[in-house]
Amino acid sequence: MTKPEILPDLVPMDVAGRTERVRVSAGESQCDALLVTNLVNVRYLTGFTGSAGLVWLGPNELVLITDRRYAEQSESESSQASVDVRIEITNDAPKEILAAAATGVGRIGLEAASVSWADQRKYAEWFEAAELVPTAGVVERCRQIKDDGEIDRMAKAAAIADAALAEVRPMLADGHTEQEVALALDTAFRRLGAEKSAFTTIVAGGPNAALPHIRPTDRPIGPNELVIMDMGAVVDGYRSDMTRTVSVGEPDPEAQRVFETVREAQQLGVEQVAPGAPISDVDKACRTRIDAAGWADAFVHGTGHGVGLDIHEQPWVRATATEPLEVGQVITVEPGVYLPGFCGARVEDTVVVTDSGPRRLTHSPKTLAVS
Ligand code: ZN
Ligand code: ZN
């Protein structure tokens, strides 16, 4: 749901149009109906942001089932999103509601990644006349292609992160700890209008920067060391993702070479972002540059991922992803080099695939100097 009082100028999203697109996607997976239990997917289809609920996407109707805590919220969020959905409120197991909705339906898709073994057995009992089909990515396939409203929210989240980093960057020179700097970023996100941080903000200096997903520690940021800062904000559910590597003073020449290699690799990767280009080209461009510098084994993670309602979602940017990039996808490009015990560098932007090439949403400067 939009929050007009905080963000008055957000481009509207076409939430209502998602029902039919997901129905088509379910059909491609040979399902006549889909039981949506992943709460992010529930939100995607209905606008409902509550912590409990599921959606029945039948051949002719969309039904949101939630409990009495959410009676009012489910009505107001789905009507703000202009979604044609029947809402059922119950504090009991919705066996009768679902069995009635499923009358005459042959094949019902379950979201394999979000249905537990116990739930699967329960649904088999509830839908005894139907065939249950495990599915993967039926809704997620649709979520990959963002409309203008979704991109607008991500652009705002990215702009908030840019502003927060500009504000906090000078703090690094004052001997603060990683945790203090991370907290300052998180606080700035909220003050600037974000709902929250998109994930646990990473601030990692010196040898800690060699650990790609370390959490901020109480180690003070020192002079002449590389500091990795990986951050994102959330606006109306949509996330941004950006990493910058900075240094207070001049790092040693080898660390500088690590940084410059990563910065160049990232630029080369972003340049490959174009509709129709294999996703793997982005990965290849980054890896080729890092390999040439002799650090192939020090680039220990994937090159990027889709971003949206989840921080990590389809598509994955890696060597095996040979499918073409499509207009409306939003991905990260984030090569890194990590030399244990010494230093690490990563540079990451959130990038939209457009007809005219890559559109970066994250704009913070990629200079090492903190101020
Ligand atoms: Zn990141
Ligand atoms: Zn990322």
CSV table of C-alpha atoms and ligand atoms in Angstrom, one decimal:
chain,number,residue,atom,x,y,z
A,1,MET,CA,0.0,0.0,0.0
A,2,THR,CA,1.2,3.5,-0.7
A,3,LYS,CA,1.7,5.9,2.1
A,4,PRO,CA,0.6,9.2,0.6
A,5,GLU,CA,1.2,11.2,3.8
A,6,ILE,CA,5.0,10.3,3.7
A,7,LEU,CA,5.7,9.8,0.0
A,8,PRO,CA,3.1,11.9,-1.9
A,9,ASP,CA,4.5,11.6,-5.4
A,10,LEU,CA,4.9,7.9,-5.9
A,11,VAL,CA,3.9,6.6,-9.4
A,12,PRO,CA,1.0,4.2,-9.0
A,13,MET,CA,1.6,0.5,-9.3
A,14,ASP,CA,-0.6,-1.9,-11.4
A,15,VAL,CA,-1.3,-4.4,-8.6
A,16,ALA,CA,-4.6,-5.4,-10.1
A,17,GLY,CA,-3.0,-6.5,-13.4
A,18,ARG,CA,-0.8,-9.0,-11.6
A,19,THR,CA,-3.7,-11.5,-11.0
A,20,GLU,CA,-4.0,-12.3,-14.7
A,21,ARG,CA,-0.2,-12.4,-15.3
A,22,VAL,CA,0.3,-14.9,-12.4
A,23,ARG,CA,-2.7,-16.9,-13.6
A,24,VAL,CA,-1.0,-17.3,-17.0
A,25,SER,CA,2.3,-18.2,-15.2
A,26,ALA,CA,0.4,-20.8,-13.2
A,27,GLY,CA,-1.0,-22.2,-16.4
A,28,GLU,CA,2.5,-22.5,-17.8
A,29,SER,CA,3.3,-24.7,-14.8
A,30,GLN,CA,0.2,-26.8,-15.7
A,31,CYS,CA,-1.8,-25.6,-12.7
A,32,ASP,CA,-5.5,-24.6,-12.9
A,33,ALA,CA,-5.2,-22.8,-9.6
A,34,LEU,CA,-2.4,-21.7,-7.2
A,35,LEU,CA,-2.4,-21.6,-3.4
A,36,VAL,CA,-0.1,-18.7,-2.6
A,37,THR,CA,1.4,-19.1,0.9
A,38,ASN,CA,4.6,-17.1,0.5
A,39,LEU,CA,3.7,-13.8,2.3
A,40,VAL,CA,5.7,-11.6,-0.1
A,41,ASN,CA,3.8,-13.2,-3.0
A,42,VAL,CA,0.5,-12.6,-1.1
A,43,ARG,CA,1.5,-8.9,-0.9
A,44,TYR,CA,2.4,-8.8,-4.5
A,45,LEU,CA,-1.0,-10.1,-5.6
A,46,THR,CA,-3.2,-8.2,-3.1
A,47,GLY,CA,-1.3,-5.3,-1.5
A,48,PHE,CA,-1.9,-7.0,1.9
A,49,THR,CA,1.1,-6.6,4.2
A,50,GLY,CA,-0.1,-8.6,7.2
A,51,SER,CA,2.0,-11.3,8.8
A,52,ALA,CA,-0.6,-14.1,8.3
A,53,GLY,CA,-2.7,-14.9,5.3
A,54,LEU,CA,-2.8,-16.9,2.1
A,55,VAL,CA,-4.3,-16.4,-1.3
A,56,TRP,CA,-6.3,-18.7,-3.5
A,57,LEU,CA,-5.8,-17.8,-7.1
A,58,GLY,CA,-8.5,-19.8,-8.9
A,59,PRO,CA,-9.5,-19.9,-12.6
A,60,ASN,CA,-12.1,-17.1,-12.0
A,61,GLU,CA,-11.4,-15.5,-8.6
A,62,LEU,CA,-8.8,-14.3,-6.2
A,63,VAL,CA,-9.5,-14.9,-2.5
A,64,LEU,CA,-7.4,-13.5,0.4
A,65,ILE,CA,-7.9,-15.5,3.6
A,66,THR,CA,-6.6,-13.9,6.8
A,67,ASP,CA,-7.6,-13.7,10.5
A,68,ARG,CA,-9.6,-11.2,12.5
A,69,ARG,CA,-6.5,-9.1,13.5
A,70,TYR,CA,-6.3,-8.1,9.8
A,71,ALA,CA,-10.0,-7.7,8.9
A,72,GLU,CA,-9.7,-3.9,8.5
A,73,GLN,CA,-6.2,-3.8,7.1
A,74,SER,CA,-6.8,-6.4,4.5
A,75,GLU,CA,-9.9,-4.5,3.2
A,76,SER,CA,-8.1,-1.1,3.1
A,77,GLU,CA,-4.9,-2.3,1.6
A,78,SER,CA,-6.5,-4.4,-1.2
A,79,SER,CA,-8.9,-1.6,-2.0
A,80,GLN,CA,-6.1,1.0,-2.1
A,81,ALA,CA,-4.3,-1.3,-4.5
A,82,SER,CA,-7.6,-1.5,-6.6
A,83,VAL,CA,-7.4,-5.3,-6.5
A,84,ASP,CA,-10.6,-7.4,-7.2
A,85,VAL,CA,-10.3,-9.8,-4.4
A,86,ARG,CA,-12.7,-11.6,-2.1
A,87,ILE,CA,-11.6,-11.4,1.5
A,88,GLU,CA,-12.4,-14.2,3.9
A,89,ILE,CA,-11.8,-13.6,7.6
A,90,THR,CA,-11.5,-16.6,9.9
A,91,ASN,CA,-9.5,-17.6,13.0
A,92,ASP,CA,-10.1,-21.3,12.2
A,93,ALA,CA,-8.2,-23.4,9.6
A,94,PRO,CA,-9.8,-22.3,6.3
A,95,LYS,CA,-10.5,-25.9,5.2
A,96,GLU,CA,-14.1,-25.2,4.1
A,97,ILE,CA,-13.4,-21.9,2.4
A,98,LEU,CA,-10.6,-23.5,0.3
A,99,ALA,CA,-12.5,-26.7,-0.4
A,100,ALA,CA,-15.5,-24.7,-1.7
A,101,ALA,CA,-13.2,-22.5,-3.8
A,102,ALA,CA,-11.5,-25.6,-5.3
A,103,THR,CA,-14.7,-27.4,-6.4
A,104,GLY,CA,-14.2,-28.7,-9.9
A,105,VAL,CA,-10.5,-27.6,-10.0
A,106,GLY,CA,-8.2,-30.4,-11.3
A,107,ARG,CA,-4.6,-29.3,-10.6
A,108,ILE,CA,-3.7,-27.0,-7.7
A,109,GLY,CA,-0.2,-25.6,-7.5
A,110,LEU,CA,1.5,-25.3,-4.1
A,111,GLU,CA,4.6,-23.1,-3.7
A,112,ALA,CA,7.2,-25.8,-2.9
A,113,ALA,CA,9.6,-23.4,-1.3
A,114,SER,CA,7.2,-22.1,1.3
A,115,VAL,CA,5.1,-25.2,2.1
A,116,SER,CA,6.3,-27.3,4.9
A,117,TRP,CA,6.0,-31.1,5.0
A,118,ALA,CA,3.2,-30.8,7.6
A,119,ASP,CA,1.3,-28.2,5.5
A,120,GLN,CA,1.6,-30.4,2.4
A,121,ARG,CA,-0.1,-33.3,4.2
A,122,LYS,CA,-2.8,-31.0,5.5
A,123,TYR,CA,-3.5,-29.6,2.0
A,124,ALA,CA,-3.6,-33.1,0.6
A,125,GLU,CA,-6.5,-33.8,3.0
A,126,TRP,CA,-8.3,-30.5,2.3
A,127,PHE,CA,-8.1,-30.8,-1.4
A,128,GLU,CA,-8.7,-34.5,-1.6
A,129,ALA,CA,-10.4,-34.4,-5.0
A,130,ALA,CA,-7.6,-32.4,-6.7
A,131,GLU,CA,-4.1,-33.2,-7.8
A,132,LEU,CA,-1.5,-31.1,-5.9
A,133,VAL,CA,1.4,-29.9,-7.9
A,134,PRO,CA,4.7,-28.6,-6.4
A,135,THR,CA,5.6,-25.4,-8.2
A,136,ALA,CA,8.7,-23.1,-8.2
A,137,GLY,CA,8.8,-19.5,-9.1
A,138,VAL,CA,5.2,-19.1,-10.5
A,139,VAL,CA,4.8,-15.7,-8.9
A,140,GLU,CA,8.5,-14.9,-8.7
A,141,ARG,CA,8.7,-15.1,-12.6
A,142,CYS,CA,6.2,-12.3,-12.8
A,143,ARG,CA,7.8,-10.3,-10.0
A,144,GLN,CA,11.0,-10.1,-12.0
A,145,ILE,CA,9.5,-7.5,-14.4
A,146,LYS,CA,8.8,-4.3,-12.5
A,147,ASP,CA,6.4,-1.7,-13.6
A,148,ASP,CA,7.1,2.1,-13.4
A,149,GLY,CA,5.5,2.3,-10.0
A,150,GLU,CA,7.7,-0.4,-8.6
A,151,ILE,CA,10.8,1.1,-10.1
A,152,ASP,CA,9.8,4.5,-8.7
A,153,ARG,CA,9.8,3.0,-5.2
A,154,MET,CA,13.1,1.4,-5.7
A,155,ALA,CA,14.6,4.6,-7.1
A,156,LYS,CA,13.3,6.4,-3.9
A,157,ALA,CA,14.8,3.7,-1.7
A,158,ALA,CA,18.1,4.1,-3.5
A,159,ALA,CA,18.0,7.9,-3.3
A,160,ILE,CA,17.5,7.6,0.5
A,161,ALA,CA,20.5,5.4,0.8
A,162,ASP,CA,22.6,7.8,-1.3
A,163,ALA,CA,21.6,10.7,0.9
A,164,ALA,CA,22.2,8.7,4.1
A,165,LEU,CA,25.7,7.6,2.9
A,166,ALA,CA,26.6,11.2,2.0
A,167,GLU,CA,25.6,12.3,5.5
A,168,VAL,CA,27.4,9.5,7.3
A,169,ARG,CA,30.5,9.1,5.3
A,170,PRO,CA,32.5,11.9,7.1
A,171,MET,CA,31.9,9.9,10.4
A,172,LEU,CA,34.4,7.3,9.2
A,173,ALA,CA,37.3,9.7,9.8
A,174,ASP,CA,36.4,10.1,13.5
A,175,GLY,CA,37.4,6.7,14.7
A,176,HIS,CA,33.9,5.3,15.2
A,177,THR,CA,33.2,1.6,15.3
A,178,GLU,CA,31.7,-0.3,12.5
A,179,GLN,CA,28.5,-0.7,14.5
A,180,GLU,CA,28.3,3.0,15.2
A,181,VAL,CA,28.6,3.8,11.5
A,182,ALA,CA,26.0,1.1,10.6
A,183,LEU,CA,23.6,2.5,13.2
A,184,ALA,CA,24.0,6.0,11.8
A,185,LEU,CA,23.1,4.7,8.4
A,186,ASP,CA,20.1,2.8,9.6
A,187,THR,CA,18.9,5.9,11.5
A,188,ALA,CA,19.4,8.2,8.5
A,189,PHE,CA,17.3,5.8,6.3
A,190,ARG,CA,14.4,6.1,8.7
A,191,ARG,CA,14.7,9.8,9.2
A,192,LEU,CA,14.8,10.3,5.4
A,193,GLY,CA,11.5,8.4,4.9
A,194,ALA,CA,12.4,4.8,4.5
A,195,GLU,CA,10.3,2.1,6.3
A,196,LYS,CA,13.5,0.4,7.4
A,197,SER,CA,16.8,-1.0,6.2
A,198,ALA,CA,16.6,-3.5,3.4
A,199,PHE,CA,18.9,-5.9,5.3
A,200,THR,CA,21.4,-5.8,8.1
A,201,THR,CA,23.7,-3.0,7.0
A,202,ILE,CA,27.3,-4.0,6.6
A,203,VAL,CA,30.2,-1.8,7.6
A,204,ALA,CA,33.5,-3.7,7.6
A,205,GLY,CA,37.0,-2.3,7.8
A,206,GLY,CA,40.5,-3.7,7.3
A,207,PRO,CA,40.7,-7.5,7.7
A,208,ASN,CA,36.9,-7.6,8.4
A,209,ALA,CA,36.3,-6.3,4.8
A,210,ALA,CA,37.8,-9.7,3.7
A,211,LEU,CA,34.6,-11.4,5.1
A,212,PRO,CA,31.9,-10.6,2.5
A,213,HIS,CA,28.9,-10.9,4.8
A,214,ILE,CA,30.3,-10.0,8.2
A,215,ARG,CA,28.0,-8.1,10.6
A,216,PRO,CA,29.3,-4.8,11.9
A,217,THR,CA,31.6,-5.3,15.0
A,218,ASP,CA,32.9,-3.0,17.7
A,219,ARG,CA,36.2,-2.6,15.8
A,220,PRO,CA,37.0,1.1,15.2
A,221,ILE,CA,37.5,2.2,11.6
A,222,GLY,CA,41.2,2.8,11.2
A,223,PRO,CA,43.3,5.0,8.9
A,224,ASN,CA,44.5,3.8,5.5
A,225,GLU,CA,42.3,0.7,5.3
A,226,LEU,CA,39.5,-0.3,2.9
A,227,VAL,CA,36.0,-0.2,4.4
A,228,ILE,CA,33.1,-2.0,2.7
A,229,MET,CA,29.7,-0.5,3.3
A,230,ASP,CA,26.7,-2.5,2.0
A,231,MET,CA,23.3,-0.9,2.5
A,232,GLY,CA,19.8,-0.6,1.3
A,233,ALA,CA,16.5,1.1,2.2
A,234,VAL,CA,12.9,0.0,1.9
A,235,VAL,CA,10.1,2.2,0.4
A,236,ASP,CA,6.6,0.8,0.3
A,237,GLY,CA,8.0,-2.7,0.5
A,238,TYR,CA,10.6,-2.2,-2.3
A,239,ARG,CA,14.3,-2.4,-1.6
A,240,SER,CA,17.5,-0.9,-2.9
A,241,ASP,CA,21.0,-2.4,-2.6
A,242,MET,CA,24.3,-0.6,-2.9
A,243,THR,CA,27.9,-1.2,-1.8
A,244,ARG,CA,30.7,1.3,-1.7
A,245,THR,CA,34.3,0.8,-0.6
A,246,VAL,CA,36.0,3.8,1.0
A,247,SER,CA,39.2,4.6,2.9
A,248,VAL,CA,40.2,7.2,5.5
A,249,GLY,CA,43.6,8.2,4.0
A,250,GLU,CA,45.5,6.4,1.4
A,251,PRO,CA,45.5,2.6,1.7
A,252,ASP,CA,48.6,0.6,0.7
A,253,PRO,CA,49.2,0.2,-3.0
A,254,GLU,CA,48.1,-3.5,-3.1
A,255,ALA,CA,44.8,-2.6,-1.4
A,256,GLN,CA,44.4,0.3,-3.9
A,257,ARG,CA,44.9,-2.1,-6.7
A,258,VAL,CA,42.2,-4.4,-5.3
A,259,PHE,CA,39.8,-1.5,-5.1
A,260,GLU,CA,40.5,-0.2,-8.6
A,261,THR,CA,40.2,-3.7,-10.1
A,262,VAL,CA,36.8,-4.2,-8.5
A,263,ARG,CA,35.6,-0.7,-9.5
A,264,GLU,CA,36.6,-1.4,-13.1
A,265,ALA,CA,35.1,-4.9,-13.1
A,266,GLN,CA,31.8,-3.5,-11.8
A,267,GLN,CA,31.7,-0.8,-14.5
A,268,LEU,CA,32.4,-3.4,-17.2
A,269,GLY,CA,29.6,-5.6,-15.8
A,270,VAL,CA,27.1,-2.8,-15.7
A,271,GLU,CA,27.9,-2.0,-19.4
A,272,GLN,CA,26.7,-5.5,-20.3
A,273,VAL,CA,23.2,-4.8,-19.0
A,274,ALA,CA,21.0,-4.6,-22.1
A,275,PRO,CA,17.7,-6.3,-23.1
A,276,GLY,CA,18.4,-9.6,-24.9
A,277,ALA,CA,21.9,-9.9,-23.6
A,278,PRO,CA,22.6,-13.2,-21.7
A,279,ILE,CA,22.6,-12.5,-18.0
A,280,SER,CA,25.8,-14.5,-17.8
A,281,ASP,CA,27.6,-11.7,-19.9
A,282,VAL,CA,27.4,-9.5,-16.8
A,283,ASP,CA,29.1,-12.1,-14.7
A,284,LYS,CA,31.6,-12.8,-17.3
A,285,ALA,CA,32.7,-9.2,-17.8
A,286,CYS,CA,33.2,-8.8,-14.0
A,287,ARG,CA,35.1,-12.1,-13.7
A,288,THR,CA,37.3,-11.5,-16.7
A,289,ARG,CA,38.6,-8.3,-15.3
A,290,ILE,CA,39.2,-9.8,-11.8
A,291,ASP,CA,40.8,-12.9,-13.3
A,292,ALA,CA,43.2,-10.7,-15.3
A,293,ALA,CA,44.4,-9.1,-12.1
A,294,GLY,CA,45.1,-12.5,-10.7
A,295,TRP,CA,42.3,-12.6,-8.1
A,296,ALA,CA,39.9,-15.2,-9.7
A,297,ASP,CA,39.8,-17.2,-6.5
A,298,ALA,CA,39.2,-14.1,-4.3
A,299,PHE,CA,35.9,-13.3,-6.0
A,300,VAL,CA,34.0,-15.7,-3.8
A,301,HIS,CA,30.3,-14.9,-4.5
A,302,GLY,CA,27.8,-14.4,-7.3
A,303,THR,CA,28.0,-11.3,-9.4
A,304,GLY,CA,24.5,-10.1,-8.6
A,305,HIS,CA,20.8,-10.8,-8.0
A,306,GLY,CA,17.4,-9.5,-8.7
A,307,VAL,CA,16.0,-6.9,-6.2
A,308,GLY,CA,12.4,-5.9,-5.5
A,309,LEU,CA,10.0,-6.8,-2.6
A,310,ASP,CA,12.8,-9.2,-1.5
A,311,ILE,CA,16.5,-8.2,-1.3
A,312,HIS,CA,17.6,-11.3,-3.1
A,313,GLU,CA,15.2,-12.6,-5.8
A,314,GLN,CA,15.2,-13.8,-9.4
A,315,PRO,CA,17.1,-13.5,-11.6
A,316,TRP,CA,20.5,-14.6,-10.3
A,317,VAL,CA,23.5,-13.0,-12.1
A,318,ARG,CA,25.9,-15.9,-12.5
A,319,ALA,CA,27.8,-17.9,-15.2
A,320,THR,CA,25.0,-20.4,-15.6
A,321,ALA,CA,22.3,-17.8,-16.2
A,322,THR,CA,22.2,-17.9,-20.0
A,323,GLU,CA,18.6,-16.5,-20.3
A,324,PRO,CA,18.4,-13.0,-21.8
A,325,LEU,CA,17.9,-9.9,-19.7
A,326,GLU,CA,14.5,-8.3,-20.1
A,327,VAL,CA,13.3,-4.7,-19.9
A,328,GLY,CA,11.9,-4.1,-16.4
A,329,GLN,CA,14.2,-6.4,-14.6
A,330,VAL,CA,16.2,-4.9,-11.7
A,331,ILE,CA,19.4,-6.5,-10.8
A,332,THR,CA,22.6,-5.8,-8.8
A,333,VAL,CA,26.1,-5.9,-10.2
A,334,GLU,CA,28.4,-6.4,-7.3
A,335,PRO,CA,31.8,-8.0,-7.9
A,336,GLY,CA,34.2,-8.2,-5.0
A,337,VAL,CA,37.8,-9.3,-4.1
A,338,TYR,CA,38.5,-10.6,-0.6
A,339,LEU,CA,42.1,-11.2,0.6
A,340,PRO,CA,41.8,-13.0,4.0
A,341,GLY,CA,43.6,-11.2,6.9
A,342,PHE,CA,44.4,-8.2,4.7
A,343,CYS,CA,41.5,-6.4,2.9
A,344,GLY,CA,38.4,-6.6,0.8
A,345,ALA,CA,36.6,-4.4,-1.7
A,346,ARG,CA,33.1,-4.6,-3.3
A,347,VAL,CA,31.3,-2.2,-5.5
A,348,GLU,CA,27.5,-2.6,-6.1
A,349,ASP,CA,24.8,-0.8,-7.9
A,350,THR,CA,21.1,-1.5,-8.4
A,351,VAL,CA,20.5,-1.4,-12.1
A,352,VAL,CA,17.3,-1.4,-14.2
A,353,VAL,CA,17.3,-3.0,-17.6
A,354,THR,CA,15.8,-0.5,-20.0
A,355,ASP,CA,15.4,-0.2,-23.8
A,356,SER,CA,18.2,2.2,-23.8
A,357,GLY,CA,20.6,0.1,-21.6
A,358,PRO,CA,21.4,0.1,-18.0
A,359,ARG,CA,19.8,2.7,-15.7
A,360,ARG,CA,21.5,2.9,-12.3
A,361,LEU,CA,19.3,3.7,-9.3
A,362,THR,CA,22.2,4.0,-6.9
A,363,HIS,CA,24.4,7.1,-7.5
A,364,SER,CA,26.8,7.5,-4.6
A,365,PRO,CA,30.3,8.4,-5.8
A,366,LYS,CA,32.7,5.4,-6.2
A,367,THR,CA,35.7,7.3,-4.8
A,368,LEU,CA,37.8,6.0,-2.0
A,369,ALA,CA,38.1,9.2,-0.1
A,370,VAL,CA,35.6,9.5,2.7
A,371,SER,CA,34.7,13.2,2.3
B,1,ZN,ZN,24.4,-5.2,-1.2
B,2,ZN,ZN,23.4,-7.3,-3.3
